[in-house]
Coordinates of N, CA and C in Angstrom, one line a residue:
M1420 N 4.5 10.9 7.0 CA 4.3 9.5 7.3 C 3.2 8.9 6.5
S1421 N 2.1 9.7 6.3 CA 1.0 9.1 5.5 C 1.4 8.9 4.0
V1422 N 2.1 9.8 3.5 CA 2.5 9.6 2.1 C 3.5 8.4 1.9
A1423 N 4.4 8.3 2.9 CA 5.3 7.2 2.9 C 4.6 5.9 3.0
T1424 N 3.6 5.8 3.8 CA 2.8 4.6 4.0 C 2.1 4.2 2.7
I1425 N 1.5 5.2 2.1 CA 0.7 4.9 0.9 C 1.7 4.5 -0.2
A1426 N 2.8 5.2 -0.3 CA 3.8 4.8 -1.4 C 4.4 3.4 -1.2
L1427 N 4.8 3.1 0.0 CA 5.4 1.8 0.3 C 4.4 0.7 0.1
S1428 N 3.2 0.9 0.6 CA 2.2 -0.2 0.5 C 1.8 -0.3 -1.0
G1429 N 1.7 0.8 -1.8 CA 1.5 0.6 -3.2 C 2.5 -0.1 -3.9
I1430 N 3.8 0.1 -3.6 CA 4.9 -0.6 -4.2 C 4.8 -2.1 -3.8
L1431 N 4.6 -2.4 -2.6 CA 4.5 -3.8 -2.1 C 3.3 -4.5 -2.7
L1432 N 2.2 -3.9 -2.8 CA 1.0 -4.5 -3.3 C 1.0 -4.6 -4.8
G1433 N 2.0 -3.9 -5.5 CA 2.1 -3.9 -6.9 C 1.1 -3.0 -7.6
S1434 N 0.6 -2.0 -6.9 CA -0.4 -1.1 -7.5 C 0.2 -0.2 -8.6
F1435 N 1.5 0.0 -8.6 CA 2.1 0.9 -9.6 C 2.7 0.2 -10.7
V1436 N 2.5 -1.1 -10.8 CA 3.0 -1.9 -11.9 C 1.9 -2.3 -12.9
R1437 N 2.1 -2.1 -14.1 CA 1.1 -2.4 -15.1 C 1.5 -3.7 -15.7
R1438 N 0.8 -4.7 -15.5 CA 1.0 -6.0 -16.2 C -0.3 -6.8 -16.3
T1439 N -0.3 -7.7 -17.2 CA -1.5 -8.5 -17.5 C -1.3 -9.8 -16.6
R1440 N -2.5 -10.4 -16.4 CA -2.5 -11.6 -15.6 C -1.8 -12.8 -16.4
D1441 N -1.8 -12.8 -17.7 CA -1.2 -13.8 -18.5 C 0.4 -13.8 -18.5
V1442 N 0.9 -12.6 -18.3 CA 2.3 -12.4 -18.5 C 3.0 -12.0 -17.1
Q1443 N 2.5 -12.5 -16.0 CA 3.1 -12.2 -14.8 C 4.4 -13.0 -14.6
S1444 N 5.4 -12.3 -14.1 CA 6.6 -13.0 -13.9 C 6.9 -12.9 -12.4
G1445 N 7.6 -13.9 -11.9 CA 8.0 -13.9 -10.5 C 7.4 -15.1 -9.8
D1446 N 7.8 -15.2 -8.6 CA 7.3 -16.3 -7.7 C 6.0 -16.0 -7.0
A1447 N 5.1 -16.9 -7.0 CA 3.8 -16.7 -6.4 C 4.0 -16.5 -4.9
D1448 N 4.9 -17.3 -4.3 CA 5.1 -17.2 -2.8 C 5.6 -15.8 -2.5
E1449 N 6.6 -15.3 -3.3 CA 7.1 -14.0 -3.0 C 6.1 -12.9 -3.2
D1450 N 5.3 -13.0 -4.2 CA 4.2 -12.0 -4.4 C 3.2 -12.1 -3.2
R1451 N 2.9 -13.2 -2.7 CA 2.0 -13.4 -1.6 C 2.6 -12.7 -0.3
R1452 N 3.9 -12.9 -0.1 CA 4.5 -12.3 1.1 C 4.6 -10.8 0.9
N1453 N 4.8 -10.3 -0.3 CA 4.8 -8.8 -0.5 C 3.4 -8.2 -0.3
R1454 N 2.4 -8.9 -0.7 CA 1.0 -8.5 -0.5 C 0.7 -8.4 1.0
E1455 N 1.1 -9.5 1.7 CA 0.8 -9.5 3.1 C 1.6 -8.4 3.8
L1456 N 2.8 -8.1 3.4 CA 3.6 -7.1 4.0 C 3.0 -5.7 3.7
G1457 N 2.5 -5.5 2.5 CA 1.9 -4.3 2.0 C 0.6 -4.0 2.8
Q1458 N -0.2 -5.1 3.1 CA -1.4 -4.9 3.9 C -1.0 -4.5 5.4
N1459 N 0.0 -5.1 5.9 CA 0.5 -4.8 7.2 C 0.9 -3.3 7.3
V1460 N 1.6 -2.8 6.3 CA 2.1 -1.5 6.2 C 0.9 -0.5 6.2
V1461 N -0.2 -0.9 5.4 CA -1.4 0.0 5.4 C -2.0 0.0 6.8
L1462 N -2.1 -1.1 7.4 CA -2.7 -1.2 8.8 C -1.9 -0.3 9.8
F1463 N -0.6 -0.4 9.7 CA 0.2 0.4 10.5 C 0.0 1.9 10.3
G1464 N -0.1 2.3 9.0 CA -0.1 3.7 8.6 C -1.5 4.3 8.6
L1465 N -2.5 3.4 8.9 CA -3.9 3.9 8.8 C -4.2 5.0 9.8
P1466 N -3.7 5.0 11.1 CA -4.0 6.1 12.0 C -3.3 7.4 11.5
F1467 N -2.2 7.3 10.9 CA -1.5 8.5 10.3 C -2.3 9.1 9.2
I1468 N -2.8 8.2 8.3 CA -3.6 8.7 7.2 C -4.9 9.3 7.7
A1469 N -5.5 8.7 8.6 CA -6.8 9.3 9.2 C -6.5 10.6 9.8
A1470 N -5.4 10.7 10.6 CA -5.1 12.0 11.2 C -4.8 13.1 10.2
T1471 N -4.1 12.7 9.1 CA -3.8 13.7 8.1 C -5.1 14.2 7.4
I1472 N -6.0 13.3 7.1 CA -7.3 13.7 6.5 C -8.1 14.5 7.5
F1473 N -8.1 14.1 8.7 CA -8.9 14.9 9.7 C -8.3 16.3 9.9
T1474 N -7.0 16.4 10.0 CA -6.5 17.7 10.2 C -6.5 18.6 9.0
T1475 N -6.5 18.0 7.8 CA -6.6 18.7 6.6 C -8.0 19.4 6.5
F1476 N -9.1 18.6 6.9 CA -10.4 19.2 6.8 C -10.6 20.2 7.9
I1477 N -10.0 20.0 9.1 CA -10.2 21.0 10.2 C -9.5 22.3 9.8
I1478 N -8.3 22.2 9.3 CA -7.5 23.5 9.0 C -8.1 24.2 7.7
Y1479 N -8.5 23.4 6.7 CA -9.0 24.1 5.5 C -10.5 24.0 5.5

């Protein structure tokens, strides 16, 4: 669940897309909605990410 949260939020926030500020294509409103959705996904997945990190350090 943690990996899916990180991947989905990265896609929605545009973290995996390499582009310059001058050559951005797309609608600004659509980009804003995608960023807001990406932030909400991160907030939803934050407990799963924290639990994964915590259990990883406890087990290893």
